[in-house]
Amino acid sequence: MKIATFNINGVRARIETLTGWLSEAQPDVVVLQEIKTQDEGFPRESIADLGYNIQTHGQKGFNGVAILSKLPLEDVSRGLPGDDGDEQARYIEATVVGHRALRIAGLYLPNGNPQPGPKFDYKLAWMERLRARAKALLATEMPAVMLGDYNVIPEPRDAAFPEKWVNDALYQPESRAALRRIVFDGWADAVRLRHPASTRGPFTFWDYQAGAWQRDNGIRIDHVLLSPQAADLLIDLGIDRDERAKDKPSDHVPVWIDLDA
DNA sequence: ATGGTGGTGTGACCA
């Protein structure tokens, strides 16, 4: 089962980018971030035409996440538990039933800039809520995958120029420590499983500005975390870097895994 | 030191 994450940066503006990639890559399950639309504005038809079931958790203008799946989606839940007052659409979960059942969590972690400030505080609080939810998923002992745009650069080798990020929320010691705490509870970072010795990258995001793509000035912020039961099923992993060079690209590229599920 | 690009929706915010 091929499962991917893609921050699409506006699904209506980039519907042809998305359908072109779906047709080529043929993922079974995709979590999308930054759909930037309410549920009723989501371009369902052109995605359903490719054989996908669609579950959205949209918001007007900003944020918004979705799950697309060629297999049926069950027990869908929207929103990250732990704060009933949180209005931002950044989290969706569902169960996908292949020959095994898998729990999929698609997330768009807060950017947190500028830091310090209320947005950074929201990021760190959101990460504590994510850790609690992640622990609950581990406790089920069901194969689980938590993937999406984490907006955290884990280590210096995850940036082309780490020194440029020292004042950025994505690279603060607090952000990095919060991600480590989640991972150390029992998750595997799938990209690092497959690229353990790389001293530079691989990257998943290149800014639109200043020729970042042309200079390969990238960062790794889109992550795939696997529960132990899911890690046991890992067959393959890829980062569709070529998508960044195409017309009307997102600033992120898809990251995918193939699971024996 | 700088939002230089891009989406949303028509102001100004978000990344």
PDB file of N, CA and C in Angstrom, chain A residues 83-150:
ATOM      1  N   ASP A  83      -7.843  20.444  22.898  1.00  0.00           N
ATOM      2  CA  ASP A  83      -8.198  21.857  23.051  1.00  0.00           C
ATOM      3  C   ASP A  83      -9.445  22.142  22.228  1.00  0.00           C
ATOM      4  N   ASP A  84     -10.586  22.145  22.907  1.00  0.00           N
ATOM      5  CA  ASP A  84     -11.859  22.354  22.203  1.00  0.00           C
ATOM      6  C   ASP A  84     -11.962  23.745  21.587  1.00  0.00           C
ATOM      7  N   GLY A  85     -11.129  24.671  22.065  1.00  0.00           N
ATOM      8  CA  GLY A  85     -11.181  26.029  21.541  1.00  0.00           C
ATOM      9  C   GLY A  85     -10.311  26.242  20.302  1.00  0.00           C
ATOM     10  N   ASP A  86      -9.591  25.200  19.868  1.00  0.00           N
ATOM     11  CA  ASP A  86      -8.699  25.332  18.707  1.00  0.00           C
ATOM     12  C   ASP A  86      -9.515  25.265  17.424  1.00  0.00           C
ATOM     13  N   GLU A  87      -9.535  26.389  16.680  1.00  0.00           N
ATOM     14  CA  GLU A  87     -10.357  26.490  15.475  1.00  0.00           C
ATOM     15  C   GLU A  87      -9.595  26.091  14.208  1.00  0.00           C
ATOM     16  N   GLN A  88      -8.292  25.847  14.330  1.00  0.00           N
ATOM     17  CA  GLN A  88      -7.495  25.665  13.115  1.00  0.00           C
ATOM     18  C   GLN A  88      -7.554  24.225  12.632  1.00  0.00           C
ATOM     19  N   ALA A  89      -7.820  24.075  11.312  1.00  0.00           N
ATOM     20  CA  ALA A  89      -8.010  22.744  10.708  1.00  0.00           C
ATOM     21  C   ALA A  89      -6.667  22.185  10.276  1.00  0.00           C
ATOM     22  N   ARG A  90      -6.077  21.375  11.159  1.00  0.00           N
ATOM     23  CA  ARG A  90      -4.709  20.897  10.930  1.00  0.00           C
ATOM     24  C   ARG A  90      -4.530  19.404  11.119  1.00  0.00           C
ATOM     25  N   TYR A  91      -5.599  18.670  11.381  1.00  0.00           N
ATOM     26  CA  TYR A  91      -5.413  17.260  11.749  1.00  0.00           C
ATOM     27  C   TYR A  91      -6.623  16.449  11.333  1.00  0.00           C
ATOM     28  N   ILE A  92      -6.351  15.275  10.750  1.00  0.00           N
ATOM     29  CA  ILE A  92      -7.425  14.350  10.379  1.00  0.00           C
ATOM     30  C   ILE A  92      -6.892  12.922  10.508  1.00  0.00           C
ATOM     31  N   GLU A  93      -7.741  12.032  10.966  1.00  0.00           N
ATOM     32  CA  GLU A  93      -7.371  10.622  11.135  1.00  0.00           C
ATOM     33  C   GLU A  93      -8.417   9.740  10.493  1.00  0.00           C
ATOM     34  N   ALA A  94      -7.965   8.606   9.973  1.00  0.00           N
ATOM     35  CA  ALA A  94      -8.914   7.625   9.436  1.00  0.00           C
ATOM     36  C   ALA A  94      -8.257   6.257   9.408  1.00  0.00           C
ATOM     37  N   THR A  95      -9.082   5.235   9.332  1.00  0.00           N
ATOM     38  CA  THR A  95      -8.600   3.866   9.189  1.00  0.00           C
ATOM     39  C   THR A  95      -8.785   3.438   7.740  1.00  0.00           C
ATOM     40  N   VAL A  96      -7.719   2.859   7.181  1.00  0.00           N
ATOM     41  CA  VAL A  96      -7.748   2.339   5.818  1.00  0.00           C
ATOM     42  C   VAL A  96      -7.658   0.818   5.918  1.00  0.00           C
ATOM     43  N   VAL A  97      -8.570   0.148   5.261  1.00  0.00           N
ATOM     44  CA  VAL A  97      -8.575  -1.309   5.341  1.00  0.00           C
ATOM     45  C   VAL A  97      -8.110  -1.913   4.025  1.00  0.00           C
ATOM     46  N   GLY A  98      -6.896  -2.430   4.032  1.00  0.00           N
ATOM     47  CA  GLY A  98      -6.383  -3.236   2.927  1.00  0.00           C
ATOM     48  C   GLY A  98      -6.507  -4.683   3.346  1.00  0.00           C
ATOM     49  N   HIS A  99      -5.454  -5.502   3.187  1.00  0.00           N
ATOM     50  CA  HIS A  99      -5.562  -6.812   3.818  1.00  0.00           C
ATOM     51  C   HIS A  99      -5.215  -6.738   5.300  1.00  0.00           C
ATOM     52  N   ARG A 100      -4.663  -5.571   5.713  1.00  0.00           N
ATOM     53  CA  ARG A 100      -4.549  -5.219   7.133  1.00  0.00           C
ATOM     54  C   ARG A 100      -5.194  -3.849   7.321  1.00  0.00           C
ATOM     55  N   ALA A 101      -5.649  -3.571   8.520  1.00  0.00           N
ATOM     56  CA  ALA A 101      -6.188  -2.238   8.822  1.00  0.00           C
ATOM     57  C   ALA A 101      -5.063  -1.342   9.337  1.00  0.00           C
ATOM     58  N   LEU A 102      -5.027  -0.136   8.824  1.00  0.00           N
ATOM     59  CA  LEU A 102      -3.996   0.835   9.199  1.00  0.00           C
ATOM     60  C   LEU A 102      -4.661   2.106   9.686  1.00  0.00           C
ATOM     61  N   ARG A 103      -4.132   2.703  10.748  1.00  0.00           N
ATOM     62  CA  ARG A 103      -4.608   4.010  11.178  1.00  0.00           C
ATOM     63  C   ARG A 103      -3.698   5.068  10.575  1.00  0.00           C
ATOM     64  N   ILE A 104      -4.292   6.036   9.896  1.00  0.00           N
ATOM     65  CA  ILE A 104      -3.531   7.091   9.228  1.00  0.00           C
ATOM     66  C   ILE A 104      -3.864   8.425   9.880  1.00  0.00           C
ATOM     67  N   ALA A 105      -2.844   9.183  10.276  1.00  0.00           N
ATOM     68  CA  ALA A 105      -3.041  10.542  10.785  1.00  0.00           C
ATOM     69  C   ALA A 105      -2.337  11.515   9.855  1.00  0.00           C
ATOM     70  N   GLY A 106      -3.104  12.451   9.289  1.00  0.00           N
ATOM     71  CA  GLY A 106      -2.544  13.495   8.424  1.00  0.00           C
ATOM     72  C   GLY A 106      -2.503  14.796   9.199  1.00  0.00           C
ATOM     73  N   LEU A 107      -1.339  15.445   9.220  1.00  0.00           N
ATOM     74  CA  LEU A 107      -1.219  16.633  10.073  1.00  0.00           C
ATOM     75  C   LEU A 107      -0.462  17.775   9.393  1.00  0.00           C
ATOM     76  N   TYR A 108      -0.867  18.971   9.797  1.00  0.00           N
ATOM     77  CA  TYR A 108      -0.205  20.198   9.362  1.00  0.00           C
ATOM     78  C   TYR A 108       0.168  20.974  10.622  1.00  0.00           C
ATOM     79  N   LEU A 109       1.388  20.750  11.074  1.00  0.00           N
ATOM     80  CA  LEU A 109       1.836  21.319  12.340  1.00  0.00           C
ATOM     81  C   LEU A 109       2.054  22.829  12.184  1.00  0.00           C
ATOM     82  N   PRO A 110       1.690  23.621  13.189  1.00  0.00           N
ATOM     83  CA  PRO A 110       1.826  25.082  13.067  1.00  0.00           C
ATOM     84  C   PRO A 110       3.258  25.510  12.756  1.00  0.00           C
ATOM     85  N   ASN A 111       3.374  26.534  11.912  1.00  0.00           N
ATOM     86  CA  ASN A 111       4.675  27.077  11.535  1.00  0.00           C
ATOM     87  C   ASN A 111       5.380  27.710  12.750  1.00  0.00           C
ATOM     88  N   GLY A 112       4.672  28.549  13.486  1.00  0.00           N
ATOM     89  CA  GLY A 112       5.214  29.089  14.732  1.00  0.00           C
ATOM     90  C   GLY A 112       5.993  30.381  14.623  1.00  0.00           C
ATOM     91  N   ASN A 113       6.171  30.901  13.415  1.00  0.00           N
ATOM     92  CA  ASN A 113       6.839  32.202  13.284  1.00  0.00           C
ATOM     93  C   ASN A 113       5.823  33.335  13.390  1.00  0.00           C
ATOM     94  N   PRO A 114       6.234  34.499  13.899  1.00  0.00           N
ATOM     95  CA  PRO A 114       7.585  34.767  14.426  1.00  0.00           C
ATOM     96  C   PRO A 114       7.754  34.218  15.843  1.00  0.00           C
ATOM     97  N   GLN A 115       9.000  33.914  16.154  1.00  0.00           N
ATOM     98  CA  GLN A 115       9.312  33.463  17.516  1.00  0.00           C
ATOM     99  C   GLN A 115      10.342  34.410  18.140  1.00  0.00           C
ATOM    100  N   PRO A 116      10.237  34.708  19.451  1.00  0.00           N
ATOM    101  CA  PRO A 116       9.175  34.202  20.317  1.00  0.00           C
ATOM    102  C   PRO A 116       7.873  34.946  20.073  1.00  0.00           C
ATOM    103  N   GLY A 117       6.779  34.415  20.638  1.00  0.00           N
ATOM    104  CA  GLY A 117       5.481  35.073  20.501  1.00  0.00           C
ATOM    105  C   GLY A 117       4.356  34.072  20.596  1.00  0.00           C
ATOM    106  N   PRO A 118       3.121  34.558  20.477  1.00  0.00           N
ATOM    107  CA  PRO A 118       1.959  33.677  20.652  1.00  0.00           C
ATOM    108  C   PRO A 118       1.889  32.549  19.627  1.00  0.00           C
ATOM    109  N   LYS A 119       2.362  32.791  18.413  1.00  0.00           N
ATOM    110  CA  LYS A 119       2.309  31.727  17.403  1.00  0.00           C
ATOM    111  C   LYS A 119       3.278  30.598  17.737  1.00  0.00           C
ATOM    112  N   PHE A 120       4.410  30.972  18.296  1.00  0.00           N
ATOM    113  CA  PHE A 120       5.375  29.943  18.709  1.00  0.00           C
ATOM    114  C   PHE A 120       4.833  29.162  19.911  1.00  0.00           C
ATOM    115  N   ASP A 121       4.193  29.871  20.833  1.00  0.00           N
ATOM    116  CA  ASP A 121       3.583  29.190  21.984  1.00  0.00           C
ATOM    117  C   ASP A 121       2.514  28.198  21.508  1.00  0.00           C
ATOM    118  N   TYR A 122       1.724  28.621  20.507  1.00  0.00           N
ATOM    119  CA  TYR A 122       0.686  27.738  19.955  1.00  0.00           C
ATOM    120  C   TYR A 122       1.320  26.495  19.330  1.00  0.00           C
ATOM    121  N   LYS A 123       2.428  26.698  18.607  1.00  0.00           N
ATOM    122  CA  LYS A 123       3.127  25.555  18.005  1.00  0.00           C
ATOM    123  C   LYS A 123       3.533  24.537  19.075  1.00  0.00           C
ATOM    124  N   LEU A 124       4.189  25.018  20.123  1.00  0.00           N
ATOM    125  CA  LEU A 124       4.688  24.100  21.152  1.00  0.00           C
ATOM    126  C   LEU A 124       3.537  23.421  21.892  1.00  0.00           C
ATOM    127  N   ALA A 125       2.474  24.166  22.149  1.00  0.00           N
ATOM    128  CA  ALA A 125       1.307  23.554  22.811  1.00  0.00           C
ATOM    129  C   ALA A 125       0.675  22.498  21.902  1.00  0.00           C
ATOM    130  N   TRP A 126       0.631  22.789  20.601  1.00  0.00           N
ATOM    131  CA  TRP A 126       0.069  21.848  19.620  1.00  0.00           C
ATOM    132  C   TRP A 126       0.906  20.568  19.600  1.00  0.00           C
ATOM    133  N   MET A 127       2.206  20.729  19.702  1.00  0.00           N
ATOM    134  CA  MET A 127       3.095  19.557  19.686  1.00  0.00           C
ATOM    135  C   MET A 127       2.908  18.701  20.940  1.00  0.00           C
ATOM    136  N   GLU A 128       2.622  19.317  22.062  1.00  0.00           N
ATOM    137  CA  GLU A 128       2.336  18.526  23.270  1.00  0.00           C
ATOM    138  C   GLU A 128       1.042  17.744  23.108  1.00  0.00           C
ATOM    139  N   ARG A 129       0.039  18.374  22.471  1.00  0.00           N
ATOM    140  CA  ARG A 129      -1.224  17.665  22.203  1.00  0.00           C
ATOM    141  C   ARG A 129      -0.974  16.519  21.219  1.00  0.00           C
ATOM    142  N   LEU A 130      -0.116  16.773  20.222  1.00  0.00           N
ATOM    143  CA  LEU A 130       0.184  15.717  19.240  1.00  0.00           C
ATOM    144  C   LEU A 130       0.874  14.541  19.930  1.00  0.00           C
ATOM    145  N   ARG A 131       1.768  14.856  20.872  1.00  0.00           N
ATOM    146  CA  ARG A 131       2.466  13.784  21.576  1.00  0.00           C
ATOM    147  C   ARG A 131       1.470  12.910  22.337  1.00  0.00           C
ATOM    148  N   ALA A 132       0.497  13.539  22.971  1.00  0.00           N
ATOM    149  CA  ALA A 132      -0.517  12.770  23.718  1.00  0.00           C
ATOM    150  C   ALA A 132      -1.312  11.877  22.764  1.00  0.00           C
ATOM    151  N   ARG A 133      -1.703  12.430  21.641  1.00  0.00           N
ATOM    152  CA  ARG A 133      -2.474  11.633  20.669  1.00  0.00           C
ATOM    153  C   ARG A 133      -1.604  10.499  20.106  1.00  0.00           C
ATOM    154  N   ALA A 134      -0.331  10.807  19.849  1.00  0.00           N
ATOM    155  CA  ALA A 134       0.591   9.807  19.301  1.00  0.00           C
ATOM    156  C   ALA A 134       0.777   8.646  20.276  1.00  0.00           C
ATOM    157  N   LYS A 135       0.854   8.962  21.561  1.00  0.00           N
ATOM    158  CA  LYS A 135       0.972   7.911  22.577  1.00  0.00           C
ATOM    159  C   LYS A 135      -0.264   7.030  22.584  1.00  0.00           C
ATOM    160  N   ALA A 136      -1.423   7.646  22.448  1.00  0.00           N
ATOM    161  CA  ALA A 136      -2.673   6.876  22.427  1.00  0.00           C
ATOM    162  C   ALA A 136      -2.706   5.952  21.212  1.00  0.00           C
ATOM    163  N   LEU A 137      -2.196   6.435  20.081  1.00  0.00           N
ATOM    164  CA  LEU A 137      -2.144   5.581  18.884  1.00  0.00           C
ATOM    165  C   LEU A 137      -1.206   4.403  19.110  1.00  0.00           C
ATOM    166  N   LEU A 138      -0.047   4.661  19.724  1.00  0.00           N
ATOM    167  CA  LEU A 138       0.892   3.564  20.004  1.00  0.00           C
ATOM    168  C   LEU A 138       0.240   2.525  20.920  1.00  0.00           C
ATOM    169  N   ALA A 139      -0.534   3.002  21.873  1.00  0.00           N
ATOM    170  CA  ALA A 139      -1.145   2.101  22.858  1.00  0.00           C
ATOM    171  C   ALA A 139      -2.138   1.134  22.210  1.00  0.00           C
ATOM    172  N   THR A 140      -2.685   1.492  21.063  1.00  0.00           N
ATOM    173  CA  THR A 140      -3.632   0.584  20.387  1.00  0.00           C
ATOM    174  C   THR A 140      -2.921  -0.634  19.790  1.00  0.00           C
ATOM    175  N   GLU A 141      -1.601  -0.489  19.570  1.00  0.00           N
ATOM    176  CA  GLU A 141      -0.789  -1.543  18.937  1.00  0.00           C
ATOM    177  C   GLU A 141      -1.257  -1.911  17.537  1.00  0.00           C
ATOM    178  N   MET A 142      -2.020  -1.008  16.943  1.00  0.00           N
ATOM    179  CA  MET A 142      -2.433  -1.160  15.551  1.00  0.00           C
ATOM    180  C   MET A 142      -1.345  -0.512  14.693  1.00  0.00           C
ATOM    181  N   PRO A 143      -1.048  -1.023  13.493  1.00  0.00           N
ATOM    182  CA  PRO A 143      -0.103  -0.297  12.641  1.00  0.00           C
ATOM    183  C   PRO A 143      -0.617   1.127  12.391  1.00  0.00           C
ATOM    184  N   ALA A 144       0.205   2.123  12.665  1.00  0.00           N
ATOM    185  CA  ALA A 144      -0.220   3.515  12.533  1.00  0.00           C
ATOM    186  C   ALA A 144       0.861   4.329  11.834  1.00  0.00           C
ATOM    187  N   VAL A 145       0.422   5.282  11.012  1.00  0.00           N
ATOM    188  CA  VAL A 145       1.319   6.185  10.299  1.00  0.00           C
ATOM    189  C   VAL A 145       0.856   7.607  10.571  1.00  0.00           C
ATOM    190  N   MET A 146       1.749   8.431  11.094  1.00  0.00           N
ATOM    191  CA  MET A 146       1.465   9.865  11.302  1.00  0.00           C
ATOM    192  C   MET A 146       2.346  10.636  10.332  1.00  0.00           C
ATOM    193  N   LEU A 147       1.726  11.257   9.340  1.00  0.00           N
ATOM    194  CA  LEU A 147       2.552  11.907   8.327  1.00  0.00           C
ATOM    195  C   LEU A 147       1.973  13.258   7.946  1.00  0.00           C
ATOM    196  N   GLY A 148       2.866  14.111   7.472  1.00  0.00           N
ATOM    197  CA  GLY A 148       2.423  15.436   7.067  1.00  0.00           C
ATOM    198  C   GLY A 148       3.551  16.445   7.109  1.00  0.00           C
ATOM    199  N   ASP A 149       3.124  17.724   7.103  1.00  0.00           N
ATOM    200  CA  ASP A 149       4.065  18.839   7.193  1.00  0.00           C
ATOM    201  C   ASP A 149       4.249  19.148   8.680  1.00  0.00           C
ATOM    202  N   TYR A 150       5.385  18.728   9.238  1.00  0.00           N
ATOM    203  CA  TYR A 150       5.652  18.927  10.662  1.00  0.00           C
ATOM    204  C   TYR A 150       6.240  20.304  10.975  1.00  0.00           C
TER     205      TYR A 150
END
